[in-house]
Short mmCIF file of C-alpha atoms in Angstrom, two decimals:
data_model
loop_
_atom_site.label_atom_id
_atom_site.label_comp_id
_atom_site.label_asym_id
_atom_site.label_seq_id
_atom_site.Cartn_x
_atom_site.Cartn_y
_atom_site.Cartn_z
CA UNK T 269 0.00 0.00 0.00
CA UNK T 270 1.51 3.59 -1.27
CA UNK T 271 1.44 5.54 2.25
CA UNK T 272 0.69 8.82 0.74
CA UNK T 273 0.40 11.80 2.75
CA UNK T 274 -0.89 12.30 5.96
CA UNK T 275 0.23 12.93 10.11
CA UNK T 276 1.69 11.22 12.46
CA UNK T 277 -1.86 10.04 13.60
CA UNK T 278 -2.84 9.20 10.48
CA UNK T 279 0.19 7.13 10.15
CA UNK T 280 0.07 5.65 13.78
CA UNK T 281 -3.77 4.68 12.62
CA UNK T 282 -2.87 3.15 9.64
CA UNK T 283 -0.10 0.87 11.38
CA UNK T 284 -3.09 -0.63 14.21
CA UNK T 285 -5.05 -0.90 10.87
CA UNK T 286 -2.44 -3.09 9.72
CA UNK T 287 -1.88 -5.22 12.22
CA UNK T 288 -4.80 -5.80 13.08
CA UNK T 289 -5.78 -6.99 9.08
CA UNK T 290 -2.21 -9.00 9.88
CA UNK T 291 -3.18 -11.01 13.01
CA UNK T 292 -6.97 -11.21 12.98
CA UNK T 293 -8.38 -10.93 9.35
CA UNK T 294 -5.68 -12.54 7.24
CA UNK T 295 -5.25 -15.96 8.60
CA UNK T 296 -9.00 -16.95 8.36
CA UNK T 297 -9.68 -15.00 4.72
CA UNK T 298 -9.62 -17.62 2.60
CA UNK T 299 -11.66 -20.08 4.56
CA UNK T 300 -14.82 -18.06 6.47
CA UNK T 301 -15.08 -17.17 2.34
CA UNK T 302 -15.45 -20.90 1.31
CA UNK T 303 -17.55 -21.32 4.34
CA UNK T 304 -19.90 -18.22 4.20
CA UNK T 305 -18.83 -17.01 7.35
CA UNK T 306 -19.13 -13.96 8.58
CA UNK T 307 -16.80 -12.45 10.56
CA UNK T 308 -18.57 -10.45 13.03
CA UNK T 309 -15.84 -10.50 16.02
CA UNK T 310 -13.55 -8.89 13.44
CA UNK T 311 -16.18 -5.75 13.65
CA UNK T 312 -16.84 -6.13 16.98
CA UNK T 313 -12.70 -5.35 16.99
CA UNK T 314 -13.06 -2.46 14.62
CA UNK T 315 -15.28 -1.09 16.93
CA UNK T 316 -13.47 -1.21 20.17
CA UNK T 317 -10.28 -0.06 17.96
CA UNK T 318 -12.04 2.90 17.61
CA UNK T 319 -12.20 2.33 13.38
CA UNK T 320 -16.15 1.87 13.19
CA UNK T 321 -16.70 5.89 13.26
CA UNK T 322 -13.45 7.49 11.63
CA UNK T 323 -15.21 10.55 9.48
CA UNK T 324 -17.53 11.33 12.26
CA UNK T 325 -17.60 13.91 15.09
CA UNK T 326 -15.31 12.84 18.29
CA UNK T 327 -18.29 14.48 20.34
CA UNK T 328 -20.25 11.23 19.76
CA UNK T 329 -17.38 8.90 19.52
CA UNK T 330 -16.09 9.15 16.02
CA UNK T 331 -12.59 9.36 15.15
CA UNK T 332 -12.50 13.01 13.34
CA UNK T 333 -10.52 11.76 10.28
CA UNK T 334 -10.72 13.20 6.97
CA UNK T 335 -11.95 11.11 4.63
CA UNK T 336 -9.02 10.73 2.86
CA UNK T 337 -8.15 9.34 5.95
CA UNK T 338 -11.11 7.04 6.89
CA UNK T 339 -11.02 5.76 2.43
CA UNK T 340 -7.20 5.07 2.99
CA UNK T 341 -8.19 2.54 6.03
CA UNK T 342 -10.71 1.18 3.76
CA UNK T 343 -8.49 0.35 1.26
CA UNK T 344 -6.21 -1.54 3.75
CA UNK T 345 -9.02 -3.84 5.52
CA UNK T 346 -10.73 -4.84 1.79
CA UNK T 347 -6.74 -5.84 0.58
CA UNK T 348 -6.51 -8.68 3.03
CA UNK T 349 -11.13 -9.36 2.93
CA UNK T 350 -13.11 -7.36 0.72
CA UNK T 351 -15.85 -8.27 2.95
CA UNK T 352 -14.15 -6.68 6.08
CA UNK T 353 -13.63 -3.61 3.92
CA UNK T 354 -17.01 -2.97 2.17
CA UNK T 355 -18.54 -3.84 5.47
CA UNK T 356 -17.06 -0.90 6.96
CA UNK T 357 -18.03 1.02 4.28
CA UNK T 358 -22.00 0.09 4.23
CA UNK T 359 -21.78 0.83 8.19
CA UNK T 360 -20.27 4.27 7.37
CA UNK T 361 -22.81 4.68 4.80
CA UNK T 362 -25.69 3.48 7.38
CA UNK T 363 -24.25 6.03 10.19
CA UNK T 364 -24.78 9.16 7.82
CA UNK T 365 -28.29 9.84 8.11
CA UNK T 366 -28.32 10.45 11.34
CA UNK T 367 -25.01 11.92 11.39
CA UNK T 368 -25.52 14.62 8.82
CA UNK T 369 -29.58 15.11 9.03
CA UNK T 370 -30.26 14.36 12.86
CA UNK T 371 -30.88 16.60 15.52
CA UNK T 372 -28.44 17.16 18.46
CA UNK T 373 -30.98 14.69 20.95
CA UNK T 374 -30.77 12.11 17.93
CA UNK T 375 -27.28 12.18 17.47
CA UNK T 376 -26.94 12.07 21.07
CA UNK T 377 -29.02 9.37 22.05
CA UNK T 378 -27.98 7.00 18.96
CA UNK T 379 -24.66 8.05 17.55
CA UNK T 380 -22.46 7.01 20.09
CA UNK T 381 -23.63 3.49 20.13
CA UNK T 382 -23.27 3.15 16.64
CA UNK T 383 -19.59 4.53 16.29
CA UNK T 384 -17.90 2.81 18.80
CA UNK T 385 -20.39 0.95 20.91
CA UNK T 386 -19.98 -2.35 18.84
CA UNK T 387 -22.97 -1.99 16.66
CA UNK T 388 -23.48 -2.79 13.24
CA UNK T 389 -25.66 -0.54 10.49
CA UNK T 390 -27.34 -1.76 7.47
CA UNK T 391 -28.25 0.66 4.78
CA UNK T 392 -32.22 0.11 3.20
CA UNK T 393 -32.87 1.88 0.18
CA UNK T 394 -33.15 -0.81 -2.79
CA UNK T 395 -36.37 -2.77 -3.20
CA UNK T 396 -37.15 -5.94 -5.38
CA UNK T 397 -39.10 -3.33 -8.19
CA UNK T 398 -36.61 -0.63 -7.40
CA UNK T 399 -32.67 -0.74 -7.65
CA UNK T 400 -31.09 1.81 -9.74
CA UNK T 401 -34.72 3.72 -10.18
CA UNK T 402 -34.40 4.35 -5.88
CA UNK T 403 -37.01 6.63 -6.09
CA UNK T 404 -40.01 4.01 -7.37
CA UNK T 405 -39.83 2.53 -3.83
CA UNK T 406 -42.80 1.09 -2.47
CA UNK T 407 -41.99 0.67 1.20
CA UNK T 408 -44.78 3.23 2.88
CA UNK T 409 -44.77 4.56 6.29
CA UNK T 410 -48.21 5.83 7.40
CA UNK T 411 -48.67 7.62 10.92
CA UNK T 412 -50.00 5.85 14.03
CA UNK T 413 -52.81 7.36 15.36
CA UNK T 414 -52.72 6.22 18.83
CA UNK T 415 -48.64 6.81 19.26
CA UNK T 416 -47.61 9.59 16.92
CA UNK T 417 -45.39 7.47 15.44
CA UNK T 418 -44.98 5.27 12.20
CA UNK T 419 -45.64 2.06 11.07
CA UNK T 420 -43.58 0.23 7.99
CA UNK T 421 -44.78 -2.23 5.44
CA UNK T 422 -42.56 -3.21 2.98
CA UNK T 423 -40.09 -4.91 1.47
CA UNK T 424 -36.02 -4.06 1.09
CA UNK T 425 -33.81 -6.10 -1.01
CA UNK T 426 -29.94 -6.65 -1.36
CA UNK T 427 -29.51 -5.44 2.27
CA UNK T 428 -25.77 -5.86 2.85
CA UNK T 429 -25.73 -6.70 6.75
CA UNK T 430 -29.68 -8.20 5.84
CA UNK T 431 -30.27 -10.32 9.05
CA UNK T 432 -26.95 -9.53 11.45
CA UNK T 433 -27.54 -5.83 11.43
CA UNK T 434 -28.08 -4.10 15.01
CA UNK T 435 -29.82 -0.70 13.62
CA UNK T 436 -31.18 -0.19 10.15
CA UNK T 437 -31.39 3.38 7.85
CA UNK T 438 -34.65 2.91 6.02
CA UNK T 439 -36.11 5.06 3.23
CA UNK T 440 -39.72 4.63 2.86
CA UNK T 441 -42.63 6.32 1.28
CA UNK T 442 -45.09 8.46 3.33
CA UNK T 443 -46.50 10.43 0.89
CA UNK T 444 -46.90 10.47 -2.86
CA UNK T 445 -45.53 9.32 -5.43
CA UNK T 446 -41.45 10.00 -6.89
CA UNK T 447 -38.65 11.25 -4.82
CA UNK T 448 -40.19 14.14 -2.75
CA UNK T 449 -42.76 11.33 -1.12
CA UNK T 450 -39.32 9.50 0.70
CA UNK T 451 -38.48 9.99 4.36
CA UNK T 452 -35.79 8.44 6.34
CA UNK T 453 -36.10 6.40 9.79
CA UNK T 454 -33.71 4.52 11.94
CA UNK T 455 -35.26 1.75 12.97
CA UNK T 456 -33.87 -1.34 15.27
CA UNK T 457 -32.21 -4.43 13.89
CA UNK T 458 -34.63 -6.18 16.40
CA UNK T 459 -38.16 -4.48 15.77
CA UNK T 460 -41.14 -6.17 16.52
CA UNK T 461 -42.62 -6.83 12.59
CA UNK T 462 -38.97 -7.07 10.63
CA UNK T 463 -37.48 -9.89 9.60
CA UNK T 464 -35.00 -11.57 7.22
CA UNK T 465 -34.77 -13.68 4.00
CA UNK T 466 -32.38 -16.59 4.17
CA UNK T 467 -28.96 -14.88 2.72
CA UNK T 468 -28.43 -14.46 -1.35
CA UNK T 469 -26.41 -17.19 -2.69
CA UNK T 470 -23.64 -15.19 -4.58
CA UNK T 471 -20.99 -15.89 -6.88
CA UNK T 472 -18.64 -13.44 -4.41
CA UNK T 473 -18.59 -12.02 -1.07
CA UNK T 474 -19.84 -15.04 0.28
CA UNK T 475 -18.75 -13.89 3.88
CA UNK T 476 -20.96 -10.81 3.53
CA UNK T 477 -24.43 -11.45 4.06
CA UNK T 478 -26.56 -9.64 1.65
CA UNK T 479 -30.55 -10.77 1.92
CA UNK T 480 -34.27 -9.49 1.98
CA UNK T 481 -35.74 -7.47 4.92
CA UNK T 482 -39.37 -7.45 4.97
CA UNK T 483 -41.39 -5.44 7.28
CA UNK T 484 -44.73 -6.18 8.93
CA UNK T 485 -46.59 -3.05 11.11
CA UNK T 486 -42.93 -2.44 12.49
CA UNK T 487 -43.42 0.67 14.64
CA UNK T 488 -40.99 3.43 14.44
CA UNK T 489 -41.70 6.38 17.32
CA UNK T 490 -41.36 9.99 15.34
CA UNK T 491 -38.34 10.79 17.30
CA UNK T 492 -36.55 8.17 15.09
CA UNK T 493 -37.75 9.77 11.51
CA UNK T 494 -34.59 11.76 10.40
CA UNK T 495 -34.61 15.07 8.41
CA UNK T 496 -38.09 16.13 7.49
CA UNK T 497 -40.91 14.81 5.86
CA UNK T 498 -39.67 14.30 2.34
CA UNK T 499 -36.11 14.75 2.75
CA UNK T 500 -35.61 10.85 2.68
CA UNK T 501 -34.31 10.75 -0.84
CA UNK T 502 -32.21 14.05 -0.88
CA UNK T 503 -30.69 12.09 2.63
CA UNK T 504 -30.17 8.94 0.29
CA UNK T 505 -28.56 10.72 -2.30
CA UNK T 506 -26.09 12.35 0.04
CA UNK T 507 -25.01 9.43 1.60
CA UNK T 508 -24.37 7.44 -1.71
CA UNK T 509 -22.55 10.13 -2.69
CA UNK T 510 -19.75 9.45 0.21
CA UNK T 511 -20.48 5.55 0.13
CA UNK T 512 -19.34 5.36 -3.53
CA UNK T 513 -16.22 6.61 -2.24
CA UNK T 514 -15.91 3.89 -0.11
CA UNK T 515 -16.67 1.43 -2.63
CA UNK T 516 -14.01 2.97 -4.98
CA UNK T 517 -11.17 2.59 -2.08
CA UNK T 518 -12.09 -1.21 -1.53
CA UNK T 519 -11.91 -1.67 -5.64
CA UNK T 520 -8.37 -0.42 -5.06
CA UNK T 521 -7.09 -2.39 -2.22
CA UNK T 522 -8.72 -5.71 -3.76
CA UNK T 523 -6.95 -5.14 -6.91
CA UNK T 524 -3.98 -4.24 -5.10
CA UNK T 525 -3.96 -7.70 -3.20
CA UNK T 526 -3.94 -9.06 -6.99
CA UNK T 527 -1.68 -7.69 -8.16
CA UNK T 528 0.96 -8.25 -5.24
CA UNK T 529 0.12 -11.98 -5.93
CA UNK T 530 0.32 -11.42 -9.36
CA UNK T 531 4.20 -10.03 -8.97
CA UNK T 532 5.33 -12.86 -6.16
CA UNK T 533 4.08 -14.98 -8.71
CA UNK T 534 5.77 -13.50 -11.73
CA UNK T 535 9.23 -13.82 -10.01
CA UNK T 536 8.57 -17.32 -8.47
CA UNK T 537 7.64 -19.43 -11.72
CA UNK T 538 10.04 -20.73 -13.69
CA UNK T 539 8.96 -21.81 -17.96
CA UNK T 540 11.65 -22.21 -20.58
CA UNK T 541 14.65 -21.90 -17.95
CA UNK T 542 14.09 -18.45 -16.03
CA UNK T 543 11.50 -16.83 -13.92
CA UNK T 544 8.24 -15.48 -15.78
CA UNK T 545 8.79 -12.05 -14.94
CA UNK T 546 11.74 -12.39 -17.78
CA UNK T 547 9.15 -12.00 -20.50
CA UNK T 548 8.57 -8.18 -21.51
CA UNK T 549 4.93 -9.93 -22.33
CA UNK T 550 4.14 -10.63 -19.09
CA UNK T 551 6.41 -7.34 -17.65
CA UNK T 552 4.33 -4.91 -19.57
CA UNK T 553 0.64 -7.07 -18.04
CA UNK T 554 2.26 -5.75 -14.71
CA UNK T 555 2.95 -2.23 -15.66
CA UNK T 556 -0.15 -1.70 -16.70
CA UNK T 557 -1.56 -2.99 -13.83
CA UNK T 558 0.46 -1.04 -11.31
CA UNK T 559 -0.88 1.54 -13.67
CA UNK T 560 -4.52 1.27 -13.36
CA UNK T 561 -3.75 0.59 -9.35
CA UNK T 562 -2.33 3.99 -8.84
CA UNK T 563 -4.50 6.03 -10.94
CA UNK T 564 -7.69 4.76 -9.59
CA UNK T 565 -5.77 5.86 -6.27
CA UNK T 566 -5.31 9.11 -6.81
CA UNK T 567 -8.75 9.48 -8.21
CA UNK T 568 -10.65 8.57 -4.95
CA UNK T 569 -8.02 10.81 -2.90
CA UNK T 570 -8.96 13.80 -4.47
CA UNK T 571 -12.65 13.22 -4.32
CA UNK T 572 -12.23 12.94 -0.85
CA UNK T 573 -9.93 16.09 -0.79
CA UNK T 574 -12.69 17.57 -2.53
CA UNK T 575 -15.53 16.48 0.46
CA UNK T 576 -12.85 17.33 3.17
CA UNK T 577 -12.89 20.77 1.56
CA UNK T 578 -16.61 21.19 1.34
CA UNK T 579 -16.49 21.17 -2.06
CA UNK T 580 -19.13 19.57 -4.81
CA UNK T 581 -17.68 15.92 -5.11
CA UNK T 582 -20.61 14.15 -6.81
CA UNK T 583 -19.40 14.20 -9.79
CA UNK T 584 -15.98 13.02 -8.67
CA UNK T 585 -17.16 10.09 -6.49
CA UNK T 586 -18.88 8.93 -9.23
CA UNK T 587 -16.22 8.89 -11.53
CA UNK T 588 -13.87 7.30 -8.71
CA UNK T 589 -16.40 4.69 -8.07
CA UNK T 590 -16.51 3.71 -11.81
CA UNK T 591 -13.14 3.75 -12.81
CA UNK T 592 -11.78 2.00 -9.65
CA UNK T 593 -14.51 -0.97 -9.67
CA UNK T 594 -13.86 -1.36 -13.98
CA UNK T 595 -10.37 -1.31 -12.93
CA UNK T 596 -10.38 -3.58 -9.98
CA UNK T 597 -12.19 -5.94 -12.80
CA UNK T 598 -9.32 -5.55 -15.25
CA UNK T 599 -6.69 -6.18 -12.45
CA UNK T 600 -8.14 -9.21 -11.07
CA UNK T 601 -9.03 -11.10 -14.32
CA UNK T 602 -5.18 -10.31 -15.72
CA UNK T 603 -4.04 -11.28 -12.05
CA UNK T 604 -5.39 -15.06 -12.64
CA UNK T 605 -4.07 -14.80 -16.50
CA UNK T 606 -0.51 -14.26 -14.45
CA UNK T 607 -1.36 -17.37 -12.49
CA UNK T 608 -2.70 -19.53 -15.31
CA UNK T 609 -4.35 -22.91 -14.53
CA UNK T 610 -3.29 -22.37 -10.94
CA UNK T 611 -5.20 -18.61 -10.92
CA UNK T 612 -8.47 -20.59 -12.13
CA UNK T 613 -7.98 -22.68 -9.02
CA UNK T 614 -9.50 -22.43 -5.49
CA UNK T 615 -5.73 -23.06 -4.09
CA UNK T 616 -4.98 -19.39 -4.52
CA UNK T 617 -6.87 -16.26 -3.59
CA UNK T 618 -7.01 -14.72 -7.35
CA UNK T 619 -9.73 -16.54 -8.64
CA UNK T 620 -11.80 -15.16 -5.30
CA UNK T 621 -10.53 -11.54 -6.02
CA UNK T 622 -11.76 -12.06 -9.52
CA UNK T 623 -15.01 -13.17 -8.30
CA UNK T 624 -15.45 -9.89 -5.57
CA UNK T 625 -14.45 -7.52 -8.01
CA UNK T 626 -17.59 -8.36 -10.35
CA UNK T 627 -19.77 -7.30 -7.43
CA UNK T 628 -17.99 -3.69 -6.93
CA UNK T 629 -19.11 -2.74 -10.57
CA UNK T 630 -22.74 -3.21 -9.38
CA UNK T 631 -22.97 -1.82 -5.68
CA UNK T 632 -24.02 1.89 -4.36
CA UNK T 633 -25.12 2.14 -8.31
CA UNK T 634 -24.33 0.34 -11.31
CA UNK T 635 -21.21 1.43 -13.12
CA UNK T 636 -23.96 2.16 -15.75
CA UNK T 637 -25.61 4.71 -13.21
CA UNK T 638 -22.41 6.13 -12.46
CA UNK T 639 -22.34 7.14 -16.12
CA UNK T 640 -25.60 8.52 -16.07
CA UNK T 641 -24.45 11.03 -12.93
CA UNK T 642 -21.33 12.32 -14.44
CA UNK T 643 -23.28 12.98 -17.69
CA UNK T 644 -25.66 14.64 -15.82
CA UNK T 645 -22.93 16.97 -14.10
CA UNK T 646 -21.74 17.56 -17.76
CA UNK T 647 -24.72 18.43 -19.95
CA UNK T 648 -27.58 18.06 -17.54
CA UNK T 649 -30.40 16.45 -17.34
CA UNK T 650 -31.75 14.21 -20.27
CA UNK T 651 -34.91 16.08 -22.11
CA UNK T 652 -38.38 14.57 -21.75
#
């Protein structure tokens, strides 16, 4: 990993980071993958390390890090398990709502258990009939008489954290139709009403548990709705913004861990009397590589300088997200082309990269959808 820039902190952080992906995440990789294990001690370490909150407010337990900072630390946990990494990333993701949109009681009485107080966040905004058109979602909240507060009917699809969550951010409809009819809620992992599909059976990610929520007259008290009436979507919107950031730095440290097999590899196997990584063939499959490793890089890092600065960064975390996940694809199938027959094989971890990096194109928007946003920065809107 390229240390860039950053403090002595950052540097001290990014060293615990390490060794903690080193001594508890490394070693067991390979096989909780096989196995569809999750690895919830490992968050339930993240969170007493104090690395379940870095881009939030110290006042409620966060770590205050940039997000350069906090992306960086992504892109170290999803080198050694992609489903460590992104995990972190969808609890960021499911932490912003509240974060950014609550009040000061809200944030008080919630945030702090989220950050560091070894919870675990889900993020509910896609729906069986709505993926990339978010704003067609049929989950409705309608007021409860007797309590003043909400009840949810509904169902949410491709929940990452669907099932093992301990707090959900839901979008749901309470009043008419299209994006202005969405409002957000934070509602319990163990409400009374909501429950979970068996898991997805996936091709990748197997570790991650991504599955159905459906809810049944789960009742939310009005001091959980956050923002206003409406806001929901806008609220959505903002956070994909940053979580597309976050899916951008684990594209980069995945196809960084392929391509450092890739090289020990290269300069281990031997064909026609010398070491692979002779052959200008097979020297100039690395370069390019390293290539699309660094640049995709140093295109998240200055999307987040961009948010750090309070800057517009839409347009830049969309690009970030699409080149790194496209590249992270590129990287991991030449990676097991590197390998050969033994990259096609379950004996070493590049066919599993391969497999992740399929899934990174589609998360926090299609790569398609990505398109579709930085058009939209550069010509606006399509006509109607």
């Amino acid at each position: 990993m390229a240390e860039g820039r950053g403090t002595d902190e950052a540097r001290e952080l990014f060293a615990l980071v390490r060794e903690i992906a080193r001594r508890e995440i490394a070693p067991r990789a390979a096989e909780e993958e096989a196995e569809g294990r999750f690895p919830r001690e490992v968050f339930s370490l993240l969170s007493r390390s104090g690395l379940l909150g870095l881009p939030y407010d110290p006042a409620y337990g966060g770590g205050g890090q940039p997000y350069e900072v906090y992306l960086r630390v992504l892109e170290e946990l999803a080198a050694v398990r992609l489903t460590v990494g992104l995990g972190v990333s969808v609890h960021t993701l499911s932490c912003h709502a509240l974060a950014a949109f609550g009040s000061d009681e809200q944030r008080a009485a919630h945030l702090p258990a989220m950050l560091g107080g070894g919870l675990l966040g889900a993020y509910c905004l896609s729906e069986p009939s709505a993926g990339s058109d978010a704003a067609a979602l049929r989950t409705r909240a309608v007021r409860d008489g007797d309590g003043g507060g909400w009840v949810i009917d509904g169902d949410k699809a491709w929940i990452t954290h669907g099932g093992v969550a301990d707090f959900l951010t839901v979008m749901a409809r309470t009043g008419g139709p299209g994006a202005r009819g969405i409002t957000a809620f934070l509602v319990p992992g163990d409400a009374p009403g909501l429950s979970a599909a068996p898991p997805e059976r996936k091709m990748g990610m197997k570790g991650s548990p991504t599955a159905q929520l459906r809810f049944e007259g789960v009742r939310v008290p009005d001091a959980r709705r956050l923002g206003d009436e409406g806001q929901g979507f806008a609220i959505a919107l903002a956070a994909l913004d940053a979580g597309r950031l976050g899916i951008a730095a684990c594209a980069v440290g995945l196809a960084c861990a392929a391509l450092d097999e890739a090289v020990a590899y290269a300069r281990e196997r031997r064909q026609f009397g010398r070491p692979i990584a002779d052959f200008q063939g097979l020297r100039f499959l690395l370069a390019d590589m390293a290539t699309l490793v660094e640049a995709g890089r140093a295109l998240y890092l200055s999307a987040a300088r961009l948010r750090d600065e309070g800057r517009d960064f839409g347009r830049a975390a969309a690009m970030a997200k699409l080149f790194c996940s496209d590249a992270a694809m590129k990287v991991t199938t030449d990676a097991v082309q590197v390998l050969g027959g033994y990259g096609y094989t379950a004996d070493f971890p590049v066919e599993r990269y391969l497999r992740e990096a399929k899934m990174l194109q589609i998360v926090e928007g299609t790569n398609q959808i990505q398109r579709v946003v930085i058009a939209r920065h550069l010509v606006g809107p399509e006509s109607r």
